Amino acid sequence: MEIVSMLLSVLYVSGTLADCPNDSHLSITAPQKIEALSGSCLMIPCNFRTKSNEQFSSTRITFGAWIKSDYKFGNYANNVIINSSGTVNKYPMKITGNLSQKNCTTLFSNLITTYTDTYYFRIENEPFRATAVCDPLQINVKDSLSPRIKISRVNLKEKESVTISCSAFTPCPHSPPKLTWSLQQDPHNNREENTDGTFTTQIQETITLSDKHDGYYISCSATYPVNEGRDVRTAETQETLSVSCKTTRVCCWILSAHEADFNRHS
């Protein structure tokens, strides 16, 4: 009975995996899951490739499309939310990549939480047409994106140097968040590209630990422009350092994390 249950659990996987054919004609390189902020935009890094024997030609006119929820759009025509041919444009999306060079990078603007869904990319390069059914993109639109504080060491000792960083996911590179924290005023914000083509904004500071850092409170805030810059939305993360000293005066620092997320609108 246990073996049967295991087999059933394998068979009844998500519809996407169950429907993924071994001979898929189109695949894309893009994040599998990506978070976005409501009121802001989302840049989706995307490149596609076809099977070597497929008749895709960069000299022919190429159109790209995004389909939501279910890639079988023949039965659900409303699931096609954009086609670069101009025939469909239901969502504020624009394919900015050069499709003839197999670049399907897309800009998703004016996001709202109801845009949270699974999306599929499709190419139309007549007579070649295909949907990347095995590479769904899950977009989760949230009302708040919290920054993350990272300490370069876990067990810290007095007189040791430690690098503390705060980072925030940057779904809209055109409107990056501004990071501020309690360690220093006006820290320099660095924007870094991740391996999957998305971006992160980061600040960091290196300090030398002393007994004065017992109970040291660190707070970091990420302020995102939203609604085309008319408003901002802020989320904060907090960390507290505590120290325990032995009779040998060797102090081991223990990091206890307390994260508080909140929105402040202005």
PDB file of C-alpha atoms in Angstrom:
ATOM      1  CA  MET A   1       0.000   0.000   0.000  1.00  0.00           C
ATOM      2  CA  GLU A   2       2.879   2.377   0.830  1.00  0.00           C
ATOM      3  CA  ILE A   3       4.499   1.658  -2.538  1.00  0.00           C
ATOM      4  CA  VAL A   4       1.228   2.410  -4.324  1.00  0.00           C
ATOM      5  CA  SER A   5       0.896   5.678  -2.414  1.00  0.00           C
ATOM      6  CA  MET A   6       4.409   6.672  -3.378  1.00  0.00           C
ATOM      7  CA  LEU A   7       3.722   5.944  -7.029  1.00  0.00           C
ATOM      8  CA  LEU A   8       0.537   7.968  -6.950  1.00  0.00           C
ATOM      9  CA  SER A   9       2.322  10.915  -5.364  1.00  0.00           C
ATOM     10  CA  VAL A  10       4.885  10.804  -8.151  1.00  0.00           C
ATOM     11  CA  LEU A  11       2.239  10.592 -10.854  1.00  0.00           C
ATOM     12  CA  TYR A  12       0.113  13.383  -9.446  1.00  0.00           C
ATOM     13  CA  VAL A  13       2.759  16.044  -9.595  1.00  0.00           C
ATOM     14  CA  SER A  14       2.004  19.557 -10.748  1.00  0.00           C
ATOM     15  CA  GLY A  15       0.244  19.817 -14.070  1.00  0.00           C
ATOM     16  CA  THR A  16       3.246  21.554 -15.573  1.00  0.00           C
ATOM     17  CA  LEU A  17       5.630  18.680 -14.876  1.00  0.00           C
ATOM     18  CA  ALA A  18       3.092  16.046 -15.814  1.00  0.00           C
ATOM     19  CA  ASP A  19       2.417  17.737 -19.153  1.00  0.00           C
ATOM     20  CA  CYS A  20       6.065  18.408 -19.966  1.00  0.00           C
ATOM     21  CA  PRO A  21       6.876  16.427 -23.133  1.00  0.00           C
ATOM     22  CA  ASN A  22      10.268  14.878 -23.706  1.00  0.00           C
ATOM     23  CA  ASP A  23      10.359  16.413 -27.179  1.00  0.00           C
ATOM     24  CA  SER A  24       9.607  20.006 -26.172  1.00  0.00           C
ATOM     25  CA  HIS A  25      10.384  22.223 -29.155  1.00  0.00           C
ATOM     26  CA  LEU A  26      11.112  25.403 -27.182  1.00  0.00           C
ATOM     27  CA  SER A  27      12.867  26.126 -23.900  1.00  0.00           C
ATOM     28  CA  ILE A  28      13.787  29.343 -22.120  1.00  0.00           C
ATOM     29  CA  THR A  29      16.465  30.396 -19.670  1.00  0.00           C
ATOM     30  CA  ALA A  30      14.782  32.532 -17.024  1.00  0.00           C
ATOM     31  CA  PRO A  31      14.219  32.461 -13.263  1.00  0.00           C
ATOM     32  CA  GLN A  32      11.768  29.746 -12.229  1.00  0.00           C
ATOM     33  CA  LYS A  33      10.345  31.934  -9.461  1.00  0.00           C
ATOM     34  CA  ILE A  34      10.585  35.681  -9.069  1.00  0.00           C
ATOM     35  CA  GLU A  35       9.166  38.172  -6.580  1.00  0.00           C
ATOM     36  CA  ALA A  36       7.921  41.607  -7.542  1.00  0.00           C
ATOM     37  CA  LEU A  37       6.547  44.653  -5.741  1.00  0.00           C
ATOM     38  CA  SER A  38       3.067  45.977  -6.382  1.00  0.00           C
ATOM     39  CA  GLY A  39       3.132  49.474  -7.842  1.00  0.00           C
ATOM     40  CA  SER A  40       6.568  48.894  -9.351  1.00  0.00           C
ATOM     41  CA  CYS A  41       7.880  47.073 -12.411  1.00  0.00           C
ATOM     42  CA  LEU A  42       9.556  43.737 -13.025  1.00  0.00           C
ATOM     43  CA  MET A  43      12.301  43.001 -15.504  1.00  0.00           C
ATOM     44  CA  ILE A  44      12.193  39.360 -16.580  1.00  0.00           C
ATOM     45  CA  PRO A  45      15.580  38.220 -17.968  1.00  0.00           C
ATOM     46  CA  CYS A  46      14.847  35.683 -20.676  1.00  0.00           C
ATOM     47  CA  ASN A  47      16.583  33.845 -23.510  1.00  0.00           C
ATOM     48  CA  PHE A  48      15.134  31.025 -25.575  1.00  0.00           C
ATOM     49  CA  ARG A  49      16.460  28.144 -27.618  1.00  0.00           C
ATOM     50  CA  THR A  50      14.914  25.656 -29.999  1.00  0.00           C
ATOM     51  CA  LYS A  51      15.793  22.076 -30.821  1.00  0.00           C
ATOM     52  CA  SER A  52      18.656  21.947 -33.278  1.00  0.00           C
ATOM     53  CA  ASN A  53      16.493  20.460 -36.018  1.00  0.00           C
ATOM     54  CA  GLU A  54      13.727  23.030 -35.700  1.00  0.00           C
ATOM     55  CA  GLN A  55      13.268  25.515 -38.508  1.00  0.00           C
ATOM     56  CA  PHE A  56      13.628  28.758 -36.563  1.00  0.00           C
ATOM     57  CA  SER A  57      15.103  31.510 -38.714  1.00  0.00           C
ATOM     58  CA  SER A  58      16.356  34.859 -37.461  1.00  0.00           C
ATOM     59  CA  THR A  59      15.675  36.314 -40.912  1.00  0.00           C
ATOM     60  CA  ARG A  60      11.926  35.797 -40.581  1.00  0.00           C
ATOM     61  CA  ILE A  61       9.599  38.041 -38.584  1.00  0.00           C
ATOM     62  CA  THR A  62       9.379  36.731 -35.038  1.00  0.00           C
ATOM     63  CA  PHE A  63       6.653  37.435 -32.496  1.00  0.00           C
ATOM     64  CA  GLY A  64       6.692  36.579 -28.821  1.00  0.00           C
ATOM     65  CA  ALA A  65       3.776  35.974 -26.489  1.00  0.00           C
ATOM     66  CA  TRP A  66       3.193  35.391 -22.792  1.00  0.00           C
ATOM     67  CA  ILE A  67       0.423  33.083 -21.590  1.00  0.00           C
ATOM     68  CA  LYS A  68      -0.827  32.923 -18.008  1.00  0.00           C
ATOM     69  CA  SER A  69      -2.133  30.053 -15.872  1.00  0.00           C
ATOM     70  CA  ASP A  70      -2.449  27.369 -18.572  1.00  0.00           C
ATOM     71  CA  TYR A  71      -0.327  27.162 -21.695  1.00  0.00           C
ATOM     72  CA  LYS A  72      -3.155  25.410 -23.575  1.00  0.00           C
ATOM     73  CA  PHE A  73      -4.464  28.730 -24.806  1.00  0.00           C
ATOM     74  CA  GLY A  74      -6.498  27.113 -27.576  1.00  0.00           C
ATOM     75  CA  ASN A  75      -9.107  26.315 -24.947  1.00  0.00           C
ATOM     76  CA  TYR A  76      -8.490  29.485 -22.932  1.00  0.00           C
ATOM     77  CA  ALA A  77      -7.899  32.315 -25.376  1.00  0.00           C
ATOM     78  CA  ASN A  78      -8.066  34.907 -22.598  1.00  0.00           C
ATOM     79  CA  ASN A  79      -4.922  33.414 -21.078  1.00  0.00           C
ATOM     80  CA  VAL A  80      -2.833  35.028 -23.817  1.00  0.00           C
ATOM     81  CA  ILE A  81      -1.991  38.350 -22.169  1.00  0.00           C
ATOM     82  CA  ILE A  82       0.454  39.812 -24.677  1.00  0.00           C
ATOM     83  CA  ASN A  83       1.605  39.151 -28.225  1.00  0.00           C
ATOM     84  CA  SER A  84       4.322  41.376 -29.649  1.00  0.00           C
ATOM     85  CA  SER A  85       2.486  41.344 -32.978  1.00  0.00           C
ATOM     86  CA  GLY A  86       0.136  43.841 -31.350  1.00  0.00           C
ATOM     87  CA  THR A  87      -2.913  41.606 -31.589  1.00  0.00           C
ATOM     88  CA  VAL A  88      -3.049  41.126 -27.801  1.00  0.00           C
ATOM     89  CA  ASN A  89      -1.936  43.473 -25.040  1.00  0.00           C
ATOM     90  CA  LYS A  90      -4.033  42.818 -21.918  1.00  0.00           C
ATOM     91  CA  TYR A  91      -1.288  43.320 -19.335  1.00  0.00           C
ATOM     92  CA  PRO A  92       1.254  46.184 -19.153  1.00  0.00           C
ATOM     93  CA  MET A  93       4.075  44.076 -20.584  1.00  0.00           C
ATOM     94  CA  LYS A  94       6.627  44.754 -23.309  1.00  0.00           C
ATOM     95  CA  ILE A  95       9.118  42.320 -24.786  1.00  0.00           C
ATOM     96  CA  THR A  96      12.278  44.433 -24.866  1.00  0.00           C
ATOM     97  CA  GLY A  97      14.680  41.724 -26.015  1.00  0.00           C
ATOM     98  CA  ASN A  98      15.628  41.151 -29.645  1.00  0.00           C
ATOM     99  CA  LEU A  99      13.646  38.045 -30.554  1.00  0.00           C
ATOM    100  CA  SER A 100      15.666  37.456 -33.719  1.00  0.00           C
ATOM    101  CA  GLN A 101      18.664  36.994 -31.406  1.00  0.00           C
ATOM    102  CA  LYS A 102      16.635  34.686 -29.145  1.00  0.00           C
ATOM    103  CA  ASN A 103      16.383  37.294 -26.399  1.00  0.00           C
ATOM    104  CA  CYS A 104      12.929  37.343 -24.808  1.00  0.00           C
ATOM    105  CA  THR A 105      13.659  39.757 -21.941  1.00  0.00           C
ATOM    106  CA  THR A 106      10.386  41.365 -20.890  1.00  0.00           C
ATOM    107  CA  LEU A 107       9.407  44.421 -18.847  1.00  0.00           C
ATOM    108  CA  PHE A 108       6.277  44.042 -16.716  1.00  0.00           C
ATOM    109  CA  SER A 109       5.008  47.449 -15.489  1.00  0.00           C
ATOM    110  CA  ASN A 110       2.460  48.777 -12.978  1.00  0.00           C
ATOM    111  CA  LEU A 111       2.205  45.503 -11.118  1.00  0.00           C
ATOM    112  CA  ILE A 112      -0.739  44.583  -8.909  1.00  0.00           C
ATOM    113  CA  THR A 113      -1.065  41.564  -6.636  1.00  0.00           C
ATOM    114  CA  THR A 114      -3.638  39.903  -8.897  1.00  0.00           C
ATOM    115  CA  TYR A 115      -0.868  39.455 -11.474  1.00  0.00           C
ATOM    116  CA  THR A 116       0.542  36.699  -9.262  1.00  0.00           C
ATOM    117  CA  ASP A 117       0.390  33.665 -11.536  1.00  0.00           C
ATOM    118  CA  THR A 118       2.327  31.154 -13.640  1.00  0.00           C
ATOM    119  CA  TYR A 119       3.459  32.389 -17.048  1.00  0.00           C
ATOM    120  CA  TYR A 120       4.591  30.620 -20.233  1.00  0.00           C
ATOM    121  CA  PHE A 121       6.548  32.078 -23.139  1.00  0.00           C
ATOM    122  CA  ARG A 122       5.671  31.362 -26.775  1.00  0.00           C
ATOM    123  CA  ILE A 123       7.429  32.033 -30.081  1.00  0.00           C
ATOM    124  CA  GLU A 124       5.773  32.488 -33.470  1.00  0.00           C
ATOM    125  CA  ASN A 125       8.278  32.400 -36.319  1.00  0.00           C
ATOM    126  CA  GLU A 126       6.138  31.087 -39.159  1.00  0.00           C
ATOM    127  CA  PRO A 127       5.966  28.296 -39.921  1.00  0.00           C
ATOM    128  CA  PHE A 128       7.684  27.519 -36.596  1.00  0.00           C
ATOM    129  CA  ARG A 129       5.494  27.998 -33.527  1.00  0.00           C
ATOM    130  CA  ALA A 130       6.122  26.639 -30.032  1.00  0.00           C
ATOM    131  CA  THR A 131       5.466  27.245 -26.344  1.00  0.00           C
ATOM    132  CA  ALA A 132       8.030  26.650 -23.593  1.00  0.00           C
ATOM    133  CA  VAL A 133       5.715  24.350 -21.646  1.00  0.00           C
ATOM    134  CA  CYS A 134       8.531  22.876 -19.543  1.00  0.00           C
ATOM    135  CA  ASP A 135       9.812  26.249 -18.326  1.00  0.00           C
ATOM    136  CA  PRO A 136       6.994  28.020 -16.486  1.00  0.00           C
ATOM    137  CA  LEU A 137       7.752  31.280 -14.695  1.00  0.00           C
ATOM    138  CA  GLN A 138       6.087  31.808 -11.321  1.00  0.00           C
ATOM    139  CA  ILE A 139       5.634  35.518 -10.522  1.00  0.00           C
ATOM    140  CA  ASN A 140       4.622  36.471  -6.988  1.00  0.00           C
ATOM    141  CA  VAL A 141       3.585  40.120  -6.633  1.00  0.00           C
ATOM    142  CA  LYS A 142       3.804  41.285  -3.015  1.00  0.00           C
ATOM    143  CA  ASP A 143       2.936  44.491  -1.199  1.00  0.00           C
ATOM    144  CA  SER A 144       6.276  44.448   0.625  1.00  0.00           C
ATOM    145  CA  LEU A 145       9.808  43.225  -0.109  1.00  0.00           C
ATOM    146  CA  SER A 146      11.979  42.982   2.999  1.00  0.00           C
ATOM    147  CA  PRO A 147      15.749  43.538   2.967  1.00  0.00           C
ATOM    148  CA  ARG A 148      18.068  40.891   4.358  1.00  0.00           C
ATOM    149  CA  ILE A 149      20.895  41.421   6.837  1.00  0.00           C
ATOM    150  CA  LYS A 150      23.837  39.038   6.563  1.00  0.00           C
ATOM    151  CA  ILE A 151      26.773  38.621   8.955  1.00  0.00           C
ATOM    152  CA  SER A 152      30.007  37.198   7.538  1.00  0.00           C
ATOM    153  CA  ARG A 153      30.504  35.010  10.620  1.00  0.00           C
ATOM    154  CA  VAL A 154      28.163  33.081  12.886  1.00  0.00           C
ATOM    155  CA  ASN A 155      30.257  32.679  16.035  1.00  0.00           C
ATOM    156  CA  LEU A 156      32.081  35.962  16.513  1.00  0.00           C
ATOM    157  CA  LYS A 157      34.810  36.896  18.960  1.00  0.00           C
ATOM    158  CA  GLU A 158      36.063  40.111  20.468  1.00  0.00           C
ATOM    159  CA  LYS A 159      38.644  42.000  18.363  1.00  0.00           C
ATOM    160  CA  GLU A 160      37.659  40.113  15.217  1.00  0.00           C
ATOM    161  CA  SER A 161      36.589  41.954  12.091  1.00  0.00           C
ATOM    162  CA  VAL A 162      33.198  41.143  10.677  1.00  0.00           C
ATOM    163  CA  THR A 163      31.479  42.317   7.509  1.00  0.00           C
ATOM    164  CA  ILE A 164      27.800  43.119   7.820  1.00  0.00           C
ATOM    165  CA  SER A 165      25.735  43.553   4.675  1.00  0.00           C
ATOM    166  CA  CYS A 166      22.144  44.404   3.899  1.00  0.00           C
ATOM    167  CA  SER A 167      20.656  43.510   0.542  1.00  0.00           C
ATOM    168  CA  ALA A 168      17.310  43.910  -1.179  1.00  0.00           C
ATOM    169  CA  PHE A 169      16.002  42.207  -4.278  1.00  0.00           C
ATOM    170  CA  THR A 170      15.701  44.692  -7.135  1.00  0.00           C
ATOM    171  CA  PRO A 171      12.975  43.477  -9.495  1.00  0.00           C
ATOM    172  CA  CYS A 172      12.798  46.837 -11.291  1.00  0.00           C
ATOM    173  CA  PRO A 173      16.359  48.002 -12.119  1.00  0.00           C
ATOM    174  CA  HIS A 174      14.929  51.280 -13.447  1.00  0.00           C
ATOM    175  CA  SER A 175      13.591  52.098  -9.956  1.00  0.00           C
ATOM    176  CA  PRO A 176      15.953  50.440  -7.479  1.00  0.00           C
ATOM    177  CA  PRO A 177      15.389  50.594  -3.721  1.00  0.00           C
ATOM    178  CA  LYS A 178      17.422  52.891  -1.497  1.00  0.00           C
ATOM    179  CA  LEU A 179      18.998  51.097   1.437  1.00  0.00           C
ATOM    180  CA  THR A 180      19.724  52.853   4.732  1.00  0.00           C
ATOM    181  CA  TRP A 181      20.741  51.472   8.090  1.00  0.00           C
ATOM    182  CA  SER A 182      21.877  52.228  11.612  1.00  0.00           C
ATOM    183  CA  LEU A 183      25.537  51.395  10.990  1.00  0.00           C
ATOM    184  CA  GLN A 184      26.339  54.505   8.952  1.00  0.00           C
ATOM    185  CA  GLN A 185      24.713  57.506   7.337  1.00  0.00           C
ATOM    186  CA  ASP A 186      24.196  57.695   3.571  1.00  0.00           C
ATOM    187  CA  PRO A 187      25.796  54.326   2.731  1.00  0.00           C
ATOM    188  CA  HIS A 188      26.844  53.712  -0.857  1.00  0.00           C
ATOM    189  CA  ASN A 189      24.282  51.502  -2.597  1.00  0.00           C
ATOM    190  CA  ASN A 190      25.726  48.934  -4.985  1.00  0.00           C
ATOM    191  CA  ARG A 191      23.567  47.234  -7.593  1.00  0.00           C
ATOM    192  CA  GLU A 192      24.762  43.756  -8.551  1.00  0.00           C
ATOM    193  CA  GLU A 193      23.566  41.394 -11.256  1.00  0.00           C
ATOM    194  CA  ASN A 194      22.772  37.876 -10.084  1.00  0.00           C
ATOM    195  CA  THR A 195      23.659  34.752 -12.045  1.00  0.00           C
ATOM    196  CA  ASP A 196      20.070  34.424 -13.304  1.00  0.00           C
ATOM    197  CA  GLY A 197      20.039  37.957 -14.728  1.00  0.00           C
ATOM    198  CA  THR A 198      18.059  39.537 -11.886  1.00  0.00           C
ATOM    199  CA  PHE A 199      19.484  42.326  -9.716  1.00  0.00           C
ATOM    200  CA  THR A 200      20.186  42.952  -6.033  1.00  0.00           C
ATOM    201  CA  THR A 201      20.982  46.233  -4.271  1.00  0.00           C
ATOM    202  CA  GLN A 202      23.444  45.959  -1.384  1.00  0.00           C
ATOM    203  CA  ILE A 203      25.237  47.995   1.280  1.00  0.00           C
ATOM    204  CA  GLN A 204      27.940  46.719   3.607  1.00  0.00           C
ATOM    205  CA  GLU A 205      30.231  47.764   6.428  1.00  0.00           C
ATOM    206  CA  THR A 206      33.185  46.082   8.146  1.00  0.00           C
ATOM    207  CA  ILE A 207      33.558  46.615  11.890  1.00  0.00           C
ATOM    208  CA  THR A 208      35.916  45.362  14.586  1.00  0.00           C
ATOM    209  CA  LEU A 209      34.006  43.783  17.433  1.00  0.00           C
ATOM    210  CA  SER A 210      34.417  44.895  21.026  1.00  0.00           C
ATOM    211  CA  ASP A 211      32.531  44.443  24.291  1.00  0.00           C
ATOM    212  CA  LYS A 212      30.526  47.550  23.371  1.00  0.00           C
ATOM    213  CA  HIS A 213      28.703  45.504  20.735  1.00  0.00           C
ATOM    214  CA  ASP A 214      26.840  43.502  23.379  1.00  0.00           C
ATOM    215  CA  GLY A 215      23.188  44.031  22.526  1.00  0.00           C
ATOM    216  CA  TYR A 216      24.122  46.015  19.431  1.00  0.00           C
ATOM    217  CA  TYR A 217      20.984  46.732  17.431  1.00  0.00           C
ATOM    218  CA  ILE A 218      21.119  46.825  13.636  1.00  0.00           C
ATOM    219  CA  SER A 219      18.221  47.975  11.492  1.00  0.00           C
ATOM    220  CA  CYS A 220      18.140  48.183   7.704  1.00  0.00           C
ATOM    221  CA  SER A 221      15.416  49.762   5.596  1.00  0.00           C
ATOM    222  CA  ALA A 222      14.695  49.358   1.890  1.00  0.00           C
ATOM    223  CA  THR A 223      12.675  52.172   0.334  1.00  0.00           C
ATOM    224  CA  TYR A 224      11.195  51.386  -3.079  1.00  0.00           C
ATOM    225  CA  PRO A 225       9.740  53.990  -5.470  1.00  0.00           C
ATOM    226  CA  VAL A 226       6.236  52.935  -6.531  1.00  0.00           C
ATOM    227  CA  ASN A 227       3.423  54.300  -8.678  1.00  0.00           C
ATOM    228  CA  GLU A 228       5.879  55.793 -11.179  1.00  0.00           C
ATOM    229  CA  GLY A 229       7.808  57.571  -8.432  1.00  0.00           C
ATOM    230  CA  ARG A 230       4.826  59.331  -6.882  1.00  0.00           C
ATOM    231  CA  ASP A 231       5.018  57.231  -3.709  1.00  0.00           C
ATOM    232  CA  VAL A 232       7.467  55.083  -1.801  1.00  0.00           C
ATOM    233  CA  ARG A 233       7.114  51.888   0.158  1.00  0.00           C
ATOM    234  CA  THR A 234       9.507  50.930   2.943  1.00  0.00           C
ATOM    235  CA  ALA A 235      10.245  47.627   4.658  1.00  0.00           C
ATOM    236  CA  GLU A 236      12.650  47.159   7.559  1.00  0.00           C
ATOM    237  CA  THR A 237      14.663  44.249   8.923  1.00  0.00           C
ATOM    238  CA  GLN A 238      16.281  44.187  12.364  1.00  0.00           C
ATOM    239  CA  GLU A 239      19.094  42.161  13.903  1.00  0.00           C
ATOM    240  CA  THR A 240      20.456  42.199  17.461  1.00  0.00           C
ATOM    241  CA  LEU A 241      23.908  40.982  18.512  1.00  0.00           C
ATOM    242  CA  SER A 242      24.389  39.554  21.996  1.00  0.00           C
ATOM    243  CA  VAL A 243      27.621  38.514  23.715  1.00  0.00           C
ATOM    244  CA  SER A 244      28.389  35.887  26.326  1.00  0.00           C
ATOM    245  CA  CYS A 245      31.744  36.188  28.133  1.00  0.00           C
ATOM    246  CA  LYS A 246      33.580  33.339  29.816  1.00  0.00           C
ATOM    247  CA  THR A 247      36.004  33.741  32.701  1.00  0.00           C
ATOM    248  CA  THR A 248      38.851  33.571  30.207  1.00  0.00           C
ATOM    249  CA  ARG A 249      37.468  36.801  28.752  1.00  0.00           C
ATOM    250  CA  VAL A 250      36.970  35.119  25.406  1.00  0.00           C
ATOM    251  CA  CYS A 251      33.704  36.555  24.149  1.00  0.00           C
ATOM    252  CA  CYS A 252      31.602  34.588  21.733  1.00  0.00           C
ATOM    253  CA  TRP A 253      29.036  36.549  19.863  1.00  0.00           C
ATOM    254  CA  ILE A 254      25.694  34.972  19.172  1.00  0.00           C
ATOM    255  CA  LEU A 255      23.455  36.384  16.542  1.00  0.00           C
ATOM    256  CA  SER A 256      19.783  36.440  17.268  1.00  0.00           C
ATOM    257  CA  ALA A 257      17.571  37.581  14.445  1.00  0.00           C
ATOM    258  CA  HIS A 258      14.363  39.469  14.892  1.00  0.00           C
ATOM    259  CA  GLU A 259      12.803  40.524  11.626  1.00  0.00           C
ATOM    260  CA  ALA A 260      10.059  43.077  11.471  1.00  0.00           C
ATOM    261  CA  ASP A 261       8.429  43.883   8.172  1.00  0.00           C
ATOM    262  CA  PHE A 262       6.214  46.867   7.774  1.00  0.00           C
ATOM    263  CA  ASN A 263       5.061  49.269   5.116  1.00  0.00           C
ATOM    264  CA  ARG A 264       5.264  53.010   5.336  1.00  0.00           C
ATOM    265  CA  HIS A 265       3.526  54.914   2.569  1.00  0.00           C
ATOM    266  CA  SER A 266       4.202  58.511   1.726  1.00  0.00           C
TER     267      SER A 266
END
